[in-house]
Coordinates of C-alpha atoms and ligand atoms in Angstrom, one line a residue:
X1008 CA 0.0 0.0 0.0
X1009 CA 1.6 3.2 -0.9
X1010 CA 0.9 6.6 1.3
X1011 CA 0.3 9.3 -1.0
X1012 CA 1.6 13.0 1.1
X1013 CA 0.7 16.1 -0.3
X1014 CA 3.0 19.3 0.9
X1015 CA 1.9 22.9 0.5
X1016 CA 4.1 25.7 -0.5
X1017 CA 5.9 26.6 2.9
X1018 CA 7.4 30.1 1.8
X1019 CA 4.7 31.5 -0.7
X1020 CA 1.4 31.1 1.3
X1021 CA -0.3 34.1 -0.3
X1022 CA 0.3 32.4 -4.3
X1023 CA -1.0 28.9 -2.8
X1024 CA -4.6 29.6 -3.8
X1025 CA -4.6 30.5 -7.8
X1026 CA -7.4 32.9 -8.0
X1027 CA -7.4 35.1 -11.3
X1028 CA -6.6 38.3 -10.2
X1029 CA -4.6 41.6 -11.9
X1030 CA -1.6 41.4 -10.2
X1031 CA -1.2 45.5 -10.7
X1032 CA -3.2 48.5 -9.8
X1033 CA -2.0 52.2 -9.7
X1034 CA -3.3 52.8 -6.1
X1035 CA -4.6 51.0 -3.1
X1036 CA -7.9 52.8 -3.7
X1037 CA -8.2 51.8 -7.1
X1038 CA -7.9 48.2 -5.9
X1039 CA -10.7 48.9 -3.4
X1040 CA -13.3 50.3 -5.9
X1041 CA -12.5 47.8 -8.6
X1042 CA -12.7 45.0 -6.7
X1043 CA -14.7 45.7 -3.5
X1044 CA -12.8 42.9 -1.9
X1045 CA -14.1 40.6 0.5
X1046 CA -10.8 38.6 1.2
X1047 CA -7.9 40.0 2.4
X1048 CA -5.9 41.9 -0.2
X1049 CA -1.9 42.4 0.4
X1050 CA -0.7 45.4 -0.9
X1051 CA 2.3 45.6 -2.2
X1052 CA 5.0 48.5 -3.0
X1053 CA 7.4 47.1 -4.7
X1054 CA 9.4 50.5 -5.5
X1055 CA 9.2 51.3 -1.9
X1056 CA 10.6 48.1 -0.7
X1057 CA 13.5 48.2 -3.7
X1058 CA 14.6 52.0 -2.0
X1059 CA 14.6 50.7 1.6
X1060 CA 16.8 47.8 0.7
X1061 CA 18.9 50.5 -1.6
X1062 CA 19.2 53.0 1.3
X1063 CA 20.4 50.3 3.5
X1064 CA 23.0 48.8 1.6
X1065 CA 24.1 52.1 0.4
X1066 CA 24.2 52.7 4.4
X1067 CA 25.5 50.1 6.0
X1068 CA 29.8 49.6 6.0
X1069 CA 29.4 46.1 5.2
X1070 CA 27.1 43.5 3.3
X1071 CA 23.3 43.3 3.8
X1072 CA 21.9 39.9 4.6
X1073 CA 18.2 40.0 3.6
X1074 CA 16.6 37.7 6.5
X1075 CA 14.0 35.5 4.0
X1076 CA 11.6 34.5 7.3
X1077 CA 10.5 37.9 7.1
X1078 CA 8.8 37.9 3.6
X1079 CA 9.6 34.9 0.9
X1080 CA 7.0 36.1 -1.4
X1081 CA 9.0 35.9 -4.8
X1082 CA 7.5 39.7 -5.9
X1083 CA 9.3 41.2 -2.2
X1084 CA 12.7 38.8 -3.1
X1085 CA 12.9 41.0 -6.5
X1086 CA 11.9 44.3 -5.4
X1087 CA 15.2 43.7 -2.7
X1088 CA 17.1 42.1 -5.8
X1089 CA 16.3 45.4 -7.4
X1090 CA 17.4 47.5 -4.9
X1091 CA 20.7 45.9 -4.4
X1092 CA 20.5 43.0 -2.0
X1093 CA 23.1 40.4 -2.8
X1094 CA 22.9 38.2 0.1
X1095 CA 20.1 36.4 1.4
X1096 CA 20.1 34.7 5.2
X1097 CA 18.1 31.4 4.6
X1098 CA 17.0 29.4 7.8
X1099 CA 15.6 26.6 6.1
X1100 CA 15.6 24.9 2.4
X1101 CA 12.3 25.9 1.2
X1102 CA 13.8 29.5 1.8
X1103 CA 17.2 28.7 0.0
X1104 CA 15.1 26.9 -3.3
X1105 CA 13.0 29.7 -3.6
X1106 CA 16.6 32.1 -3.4
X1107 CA 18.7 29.9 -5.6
X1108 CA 15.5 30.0 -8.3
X1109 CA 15.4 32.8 -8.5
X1110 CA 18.8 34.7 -8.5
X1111 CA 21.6 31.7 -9.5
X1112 CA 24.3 34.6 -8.9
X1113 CA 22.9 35.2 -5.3
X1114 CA 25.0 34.6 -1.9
X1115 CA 22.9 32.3 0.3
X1116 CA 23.8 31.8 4.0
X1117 CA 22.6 29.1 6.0
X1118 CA 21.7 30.8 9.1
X1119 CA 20.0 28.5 11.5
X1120 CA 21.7 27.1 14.2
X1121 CA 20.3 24.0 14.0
X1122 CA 19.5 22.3 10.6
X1123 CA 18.8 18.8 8.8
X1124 CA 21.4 16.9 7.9
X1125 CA 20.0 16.3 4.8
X1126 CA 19.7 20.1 4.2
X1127 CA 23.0 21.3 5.1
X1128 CA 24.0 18.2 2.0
X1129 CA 21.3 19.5 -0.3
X1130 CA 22.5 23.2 0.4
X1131 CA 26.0 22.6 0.0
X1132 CA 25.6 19.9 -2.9
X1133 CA 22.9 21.7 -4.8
X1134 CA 22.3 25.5 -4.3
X1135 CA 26.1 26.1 -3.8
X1136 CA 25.6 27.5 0.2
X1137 CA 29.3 27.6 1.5
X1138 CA 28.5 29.3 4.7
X1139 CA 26.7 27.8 7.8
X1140 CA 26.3 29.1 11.7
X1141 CA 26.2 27.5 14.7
X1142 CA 26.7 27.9 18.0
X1143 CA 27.4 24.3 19.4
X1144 CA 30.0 21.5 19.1
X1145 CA 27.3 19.0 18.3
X1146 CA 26.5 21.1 15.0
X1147 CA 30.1 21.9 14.2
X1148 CA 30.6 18.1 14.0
X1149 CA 27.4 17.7 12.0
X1150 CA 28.3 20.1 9.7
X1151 CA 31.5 18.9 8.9
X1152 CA 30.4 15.4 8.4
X1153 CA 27.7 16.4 5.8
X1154 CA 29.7 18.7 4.0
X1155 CA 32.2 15.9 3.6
X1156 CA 30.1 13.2 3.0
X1157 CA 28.6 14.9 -0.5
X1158 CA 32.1 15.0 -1.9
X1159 CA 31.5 18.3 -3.4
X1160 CA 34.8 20.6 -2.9
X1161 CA 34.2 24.5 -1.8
X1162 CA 35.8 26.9 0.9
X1163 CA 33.4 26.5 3.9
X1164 CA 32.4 29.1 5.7
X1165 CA 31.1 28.7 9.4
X1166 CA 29.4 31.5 11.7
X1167 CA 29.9 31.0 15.9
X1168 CA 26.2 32.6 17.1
X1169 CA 26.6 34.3 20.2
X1170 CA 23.7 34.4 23.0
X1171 CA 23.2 37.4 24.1
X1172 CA 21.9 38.9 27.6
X1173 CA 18.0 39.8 27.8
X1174 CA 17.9 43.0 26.0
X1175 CA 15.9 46.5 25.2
X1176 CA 13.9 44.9 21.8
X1177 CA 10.2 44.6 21.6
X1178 CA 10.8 40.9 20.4
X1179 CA 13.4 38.8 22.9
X1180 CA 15.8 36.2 21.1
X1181 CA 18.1 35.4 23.3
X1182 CA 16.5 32.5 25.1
X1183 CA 16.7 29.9 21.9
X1184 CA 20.1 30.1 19.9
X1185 CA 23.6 31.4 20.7
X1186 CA 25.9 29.7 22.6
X1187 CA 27.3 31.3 25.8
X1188 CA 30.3 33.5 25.6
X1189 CA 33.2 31.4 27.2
X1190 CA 31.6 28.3 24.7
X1191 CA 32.0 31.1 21.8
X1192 CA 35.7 30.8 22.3
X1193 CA 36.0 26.9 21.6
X1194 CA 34.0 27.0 19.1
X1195 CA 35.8 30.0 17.5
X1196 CA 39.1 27.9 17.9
X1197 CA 37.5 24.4 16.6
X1198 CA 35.8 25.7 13.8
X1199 CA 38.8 28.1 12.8
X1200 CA 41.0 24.7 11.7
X1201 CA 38.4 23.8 9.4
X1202 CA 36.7 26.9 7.9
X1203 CA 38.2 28.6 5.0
X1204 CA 36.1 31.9 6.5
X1205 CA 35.1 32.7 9.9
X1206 CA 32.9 34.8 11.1
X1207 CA 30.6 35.4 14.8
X1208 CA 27.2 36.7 14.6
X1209 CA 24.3 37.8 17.3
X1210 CA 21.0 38.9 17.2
X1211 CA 20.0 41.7 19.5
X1212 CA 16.3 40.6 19.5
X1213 CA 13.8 42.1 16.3
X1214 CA 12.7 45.7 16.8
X1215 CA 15.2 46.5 18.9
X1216 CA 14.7 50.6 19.3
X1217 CA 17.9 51.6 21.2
X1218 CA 21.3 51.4 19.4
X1219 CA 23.3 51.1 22.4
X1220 CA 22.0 47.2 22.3
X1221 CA 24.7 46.8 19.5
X1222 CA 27.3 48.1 21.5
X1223 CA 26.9 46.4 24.2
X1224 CA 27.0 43.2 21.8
X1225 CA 30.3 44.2 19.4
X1226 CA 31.9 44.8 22.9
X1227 CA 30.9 41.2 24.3
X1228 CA 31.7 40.2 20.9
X1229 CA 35.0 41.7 21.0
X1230 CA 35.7 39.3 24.5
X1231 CA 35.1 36.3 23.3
X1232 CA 37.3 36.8 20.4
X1233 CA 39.8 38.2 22.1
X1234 CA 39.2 34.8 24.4
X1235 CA 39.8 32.6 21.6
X1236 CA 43.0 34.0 20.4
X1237 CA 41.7 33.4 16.5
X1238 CA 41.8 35.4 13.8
X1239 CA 37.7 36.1 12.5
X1240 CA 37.1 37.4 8.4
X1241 CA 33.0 38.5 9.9
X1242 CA 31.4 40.1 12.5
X1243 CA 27.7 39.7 11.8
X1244 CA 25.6 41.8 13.8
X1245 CA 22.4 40.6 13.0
X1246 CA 18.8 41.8 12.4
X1247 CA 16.6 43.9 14.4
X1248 CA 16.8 46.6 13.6
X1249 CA 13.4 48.5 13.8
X1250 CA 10.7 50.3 12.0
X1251 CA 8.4 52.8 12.5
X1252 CA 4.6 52.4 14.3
X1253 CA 1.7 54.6 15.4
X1254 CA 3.1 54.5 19.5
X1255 CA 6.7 53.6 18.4
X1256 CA 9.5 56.3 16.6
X1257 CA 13.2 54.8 15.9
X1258 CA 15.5 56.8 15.5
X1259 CA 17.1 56.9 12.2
X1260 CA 18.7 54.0 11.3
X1261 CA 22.0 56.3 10.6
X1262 CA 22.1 56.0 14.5
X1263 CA 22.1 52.4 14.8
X1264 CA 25.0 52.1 12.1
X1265 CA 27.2 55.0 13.6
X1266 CA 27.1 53.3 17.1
X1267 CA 28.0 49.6 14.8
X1268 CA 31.1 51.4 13.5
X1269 CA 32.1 53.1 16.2
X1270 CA 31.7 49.1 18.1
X1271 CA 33.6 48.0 15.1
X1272 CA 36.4 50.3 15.2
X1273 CA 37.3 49.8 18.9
X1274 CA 37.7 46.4 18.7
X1275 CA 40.5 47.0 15.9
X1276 CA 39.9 43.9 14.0
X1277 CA 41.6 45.3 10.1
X1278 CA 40.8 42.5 7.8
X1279 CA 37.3 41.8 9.3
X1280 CA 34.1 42.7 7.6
X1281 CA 30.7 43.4 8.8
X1282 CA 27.7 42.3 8.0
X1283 CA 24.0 42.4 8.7
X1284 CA 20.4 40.5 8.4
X1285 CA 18.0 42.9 8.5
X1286 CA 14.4 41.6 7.9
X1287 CA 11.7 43.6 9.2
X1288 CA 13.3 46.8 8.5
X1289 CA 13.9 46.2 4.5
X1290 CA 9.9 45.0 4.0
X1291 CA 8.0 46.3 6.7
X1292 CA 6.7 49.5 5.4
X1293 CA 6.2 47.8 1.8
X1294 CA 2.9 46.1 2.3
X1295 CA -0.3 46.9 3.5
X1296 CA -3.2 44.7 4.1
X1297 CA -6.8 46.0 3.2
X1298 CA -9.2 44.5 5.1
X1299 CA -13.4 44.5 5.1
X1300 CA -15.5 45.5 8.5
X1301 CA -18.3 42.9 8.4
X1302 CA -19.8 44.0 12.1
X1303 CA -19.7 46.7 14.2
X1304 CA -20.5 45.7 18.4
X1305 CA -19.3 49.7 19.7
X1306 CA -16.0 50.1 19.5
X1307 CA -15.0 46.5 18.5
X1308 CA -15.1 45.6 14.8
X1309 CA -15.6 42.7 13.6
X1310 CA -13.1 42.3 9.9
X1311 CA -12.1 39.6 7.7
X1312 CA -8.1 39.1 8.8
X1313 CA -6.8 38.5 12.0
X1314 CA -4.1 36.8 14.4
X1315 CA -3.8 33.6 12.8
X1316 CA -4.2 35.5 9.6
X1317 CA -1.8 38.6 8.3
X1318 CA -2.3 39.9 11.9
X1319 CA -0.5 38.0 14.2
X1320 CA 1.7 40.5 16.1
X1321 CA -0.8 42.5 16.8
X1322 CA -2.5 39.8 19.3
X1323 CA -0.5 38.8 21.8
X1324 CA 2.3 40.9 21.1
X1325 CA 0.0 44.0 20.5
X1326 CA 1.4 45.6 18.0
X1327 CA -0.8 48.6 16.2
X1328 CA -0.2 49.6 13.0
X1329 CA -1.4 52.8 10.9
X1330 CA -4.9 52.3 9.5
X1331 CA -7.2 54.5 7.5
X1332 CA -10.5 53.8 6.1
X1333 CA -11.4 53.4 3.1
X1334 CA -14.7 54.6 1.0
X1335 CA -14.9 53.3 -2.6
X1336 CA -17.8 55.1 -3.6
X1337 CA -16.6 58.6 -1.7
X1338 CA -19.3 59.0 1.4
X1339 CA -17.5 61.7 3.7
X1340 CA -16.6 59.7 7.2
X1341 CA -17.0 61.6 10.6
X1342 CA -14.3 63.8 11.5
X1343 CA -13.7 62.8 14.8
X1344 CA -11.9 59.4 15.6
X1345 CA -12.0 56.8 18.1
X1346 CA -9.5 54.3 19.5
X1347 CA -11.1 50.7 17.8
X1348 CA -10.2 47.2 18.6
X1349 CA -10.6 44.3 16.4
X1350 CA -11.5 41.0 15.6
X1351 CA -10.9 38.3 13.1
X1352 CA -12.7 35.9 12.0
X1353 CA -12.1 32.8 13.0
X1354 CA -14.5 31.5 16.3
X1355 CA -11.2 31.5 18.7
X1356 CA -11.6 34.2 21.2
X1357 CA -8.0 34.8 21.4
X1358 CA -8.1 35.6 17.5
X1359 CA -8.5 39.3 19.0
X1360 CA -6.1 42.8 18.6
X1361 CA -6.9 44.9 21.0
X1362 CA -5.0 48.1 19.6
X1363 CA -6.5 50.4 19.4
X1364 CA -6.6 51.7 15.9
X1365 CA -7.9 55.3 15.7
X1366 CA -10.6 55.7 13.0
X1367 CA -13.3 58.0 12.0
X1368 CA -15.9 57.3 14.9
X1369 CA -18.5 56.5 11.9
X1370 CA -17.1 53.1 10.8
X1371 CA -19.4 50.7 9.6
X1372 CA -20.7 47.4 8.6
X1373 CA -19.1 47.3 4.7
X1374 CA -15.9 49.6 5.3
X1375 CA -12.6 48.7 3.8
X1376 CA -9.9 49.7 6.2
X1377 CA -6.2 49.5 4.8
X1378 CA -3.7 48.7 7.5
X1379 CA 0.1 49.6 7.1
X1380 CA 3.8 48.4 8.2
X1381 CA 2.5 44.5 7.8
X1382 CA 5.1 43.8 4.9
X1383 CA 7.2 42.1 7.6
X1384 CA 5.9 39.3 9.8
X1385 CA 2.2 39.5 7.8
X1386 CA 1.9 37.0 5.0
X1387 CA 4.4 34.9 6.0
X1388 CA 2.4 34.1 9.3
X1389 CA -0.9 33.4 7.8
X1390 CA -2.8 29.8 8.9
X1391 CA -5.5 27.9 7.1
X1392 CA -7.4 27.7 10.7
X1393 CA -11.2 27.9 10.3
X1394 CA -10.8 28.3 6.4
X1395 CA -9.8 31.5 6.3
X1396 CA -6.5 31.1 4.5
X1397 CA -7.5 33.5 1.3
X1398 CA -5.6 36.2 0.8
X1399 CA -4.0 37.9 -2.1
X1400 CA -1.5 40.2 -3.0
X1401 CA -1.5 42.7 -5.5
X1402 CA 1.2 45.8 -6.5
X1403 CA 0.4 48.4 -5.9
X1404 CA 2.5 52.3 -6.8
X1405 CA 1.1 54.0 -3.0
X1406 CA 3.8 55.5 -0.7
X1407 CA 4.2 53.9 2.1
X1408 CA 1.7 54.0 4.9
X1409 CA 4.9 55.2 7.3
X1410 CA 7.7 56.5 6.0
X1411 CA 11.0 54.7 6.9
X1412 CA 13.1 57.2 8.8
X1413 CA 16.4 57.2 7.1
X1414 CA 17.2 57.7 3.2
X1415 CA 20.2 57.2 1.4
X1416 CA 19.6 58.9 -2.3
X1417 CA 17.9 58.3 -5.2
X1418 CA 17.9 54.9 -6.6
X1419 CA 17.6 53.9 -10.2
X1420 CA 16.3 50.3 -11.0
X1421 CA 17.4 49.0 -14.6
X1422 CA 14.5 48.1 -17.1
Ligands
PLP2459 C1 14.6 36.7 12.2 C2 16.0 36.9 12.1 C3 16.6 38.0 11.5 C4 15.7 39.2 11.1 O1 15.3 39.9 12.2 P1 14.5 41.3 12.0 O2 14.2 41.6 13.4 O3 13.3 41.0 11.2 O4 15.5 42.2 11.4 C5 17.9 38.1 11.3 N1 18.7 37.0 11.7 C6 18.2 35.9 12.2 C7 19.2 34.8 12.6 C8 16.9 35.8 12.5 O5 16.4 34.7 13.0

C-alpha cells in the first residue's frame, strides 16, 4: 500500500490559492473600488521596498543579509534584488530553493543554528551555500560530516552565534540560539582549523529601538574573540533593527550604524568585515493589508483578517499599525476618531487585537480599512485555521503608509 503525502508551499502562502486576479493597480484605492474585496488583499510597494533595501546597503559599511523569514514572497525577493541586495540569510531549504531559483548569482547563507542533515548536504551539494552558523560543538561536527560526506569541494564558511543577555527589543531572542560567551571561544578555535572563512554573529532581538543594544554586543563580541585567540574574516551583527509604528518612533537607522562602526572600530579587528540581516526593516513598510468590516458591536469591529491571519503581532504581542478607512464610492466619514479594537474571523476568542486603531468614529458594517507596516511578519504568518487562509496580493504604486526614517539617495532600477 503506498501513502500518497501532499506538501503545500511553505514560503509563498499568499500564491498557494490561484485565484485570477490583476496582479497590478496604480493605487490601493483603485484596488478597493475595482474589486470591493471581500478577502484580504496584500498590498504591495514594490518601489518602496526596492529603496529601503537601496538606502540600507548604500548605508550600511558592510554586506546586507536580507533575512528571508521575514517575507519569501518571490515579488518582495525581486523588489530587494532590485534594490541591491546580494545576500540572502536562509534558515531553512524551502527558503534557500526559492533564493537559488530565482537569483543563480545570489549569496545564500545558512543561518539556522540547528538544521537537517540532509539540508545542510542539499544546500552545500545543490544550491552552492558555502556558509553555515552555529553555536554548538554537536552542530560543528554535523556540519563537517555532511559537508564531507557529498564530496563536493568548496571553501566553507562557518558563523559561531553568540547568545546574548535579555535586551531593550520589543521581540526577545536570546533565550533559543547562541551559545554562551566562554563556549563562543571553543567553538571560534574548533571551527577556525576547518573553515576557509570565519565569522561570529548575534541577534539583539527584532525591533530592537535603542542602538546602544549593538554596542553592548560588538563589545561582548569583541571578549570572546579576544578569548579565543583566532583570527575572524566577519562580525555579523544581526537583524533587528526596527521600524516605525503609530506608538513607536526609531530613531534613524544612521544612529544604529554610527554606534555599529564606532563598536567596530574599537575592537580594531583590520581585515574583518561586517555584515548584517535585517528583515523587518527592509519590508515592513512595503505592504499593507486592506481588510473589510463585516460588524460593528461599539468600538469593537468585527473584519475579515486577524491573528492567525496577516495579523498576528498585533495579538499577543499588540502591536498597532497605521490604518485608515477606506470609501470606494466617496461618502464623507466623521471627522472625529475613536481608539477601535478588532477581531478576526475565526471562532477563537483569542483571535482578538486589541489596539487600538484610531478611525473616524462612523465606521461601519461594509468599510474597507487599509492597514500599514504588515510587509514584515504579515503573510508569511498566515494559517488555514477555520478556512480562512485566502488572501492575495497585489502591486500596488502608493507611498508607504509610514515612511522609513532614514534615506540614502535616489535609486535607479534598470529596465
Ligand atoms: C529573524 C532573524 C533575522 C531578522 O530579524 P529582524 O528583526 O526582522 O530584522 C535576522 N537574523 C536571524 C538569525 C533571524 O532569526
Amino acid at each position: 500500500m503506498s501513502v500518497v503525502t501532499r506538501t503545500r508551499s511553505a514560503v509563498a502562502p499568499l500564491r498557494r490559492q490561484f485565484v485570477a486576479y490583476p496582479v497590478r493597480r496604480p493605487t490601493v484605492d483603485q484596488v478597493v473600488a475595482a474589486d470591493r474585496p471581500e478577502e484580504p488583499i496584500h498590498c504591495l510597494r514594490p518601489v518602496a521596498v526596492a529603496e529601503t533595501a537601496h538606502d540600507f546597503v548604500q548605508a550600511f559599511p558592510g554586506d546586507v543579509l536580507y533575512a528571508v523569514k521575514c517575507n519569501p514572497d518571490p515579488a518582495v525577493l525581486r523588489a530587494l534584488w532590485d534594490g541591491g541586495v546580494r545576500h540572502f540569510d536562509c534558515a531553512s531549504l524551502p527558503e534557500i530553493r526559492v533564493v537559488r531559483d530565482m537569483f543563480p548569482d545570489a549569496a545564500i547563507h545558512f543561518m539556522h543554528p540547528v538544521k537537517a542533515r540532509g539540508a545542510i548536504r542539499e544546500a552545500w551539494a545543490r544550491h552552492d551555500v558555502r556558509d553555515f552558523v552555529l553555536d554548538s560543538a554537536d552542530e560543528l561536527a554535523k556540519i563537517r560530516t555532511e559537508v564531507a560526506a557529498t564530496g563536493v569541494p568548496g571553501a566553507l564558511g562557518l558563523i559561531v552565534r553568540i547568545a546574548l543577555p535579555k535586551g531593550s527589543a520589543k521581540l526577545d531572542l536570546s533565550g533559543k540560539f547562541g551559545a554562551a560567551a566562554d563556549e563562543a571561544a571553543g567553538l571560534l578555535r574548533a571551527a577556525r582549523g576547518c573553515a576557509a572563512m570565519l565569522g561570529v554573529s548575534f541577534h539583539v532581538g527584532s525591533q530592537c529601538l535603542d542602538p546602544l543594544a549593538w554596542r553592548d554586543a560588538l563589545a561582548l563580541t569583541g571578549q570572546v574573540i579576544q578569548a579565543s585567540g583566532v583570527k575572524l574574516d566577519v562580525i555579523d551583527v544581526g537583524g533587528g533593527f526596527p521600524v516605525a509604528y503609530p506608538d513607536q518612533e526609531p530613531p534613524p537607522l544612521g544612529a544604529f550604524f554610527a554606534e555599529i562602526e564606532a563598536g567596530f572600530e574599537r575592537l580594531d579587528l583590520p581585515g574583518t568585515r561586517l555584515w548584517a540581516e535585517p528583515g523587518r526593516a527592509l519590508v515592513a513598510a512595503g505592504t499593507s493589508v486592506v481588510v473589510q468590516v463585516q460588524a460593528r458591536r461599539g468600538d469593537a469591529l468585527y473584519i475579515n483578517d486577524g491573528v492567525y491571519g496577516s495579523l498576528a503581532d498585533a495579538g499577543t504581542l499588540g502591536f498597532r499599525y497605521p490604518v485608515r478607512l477606506i470609501r470606494p464610492d466617496g461618502d464623507p466619514a466623521a471627522a472625529g476618531t475613536i481608539g477601535f479594537s478588532l477581531f478576526g474571523p475565526t471562532c477563537d476568542s483569542a483571535d482578538m487585537m486589541r489596539g487600538p486603531f484610531r478611525l473616524p468614529s462612523d465606521v461601519a458594517e461594509g468599510d474597507w480599512i487599509e492597514i500599514g507596516q504588515l510587509g514584515a511578519y504579515g503573510g508569511c504568518l498566515r494559517t488555514a485555521f477555520n478556512g480562512f487562509d485566502r488572501a492575495r496580493i497585489v502591486e500596488v504604486g502608493d507611498k508607504p503608509m509610514l515612511e522609513t526614517p532614514y534615506k540614502a539617495g535616489p535609486l535607479q532600477i534598470a529596465a
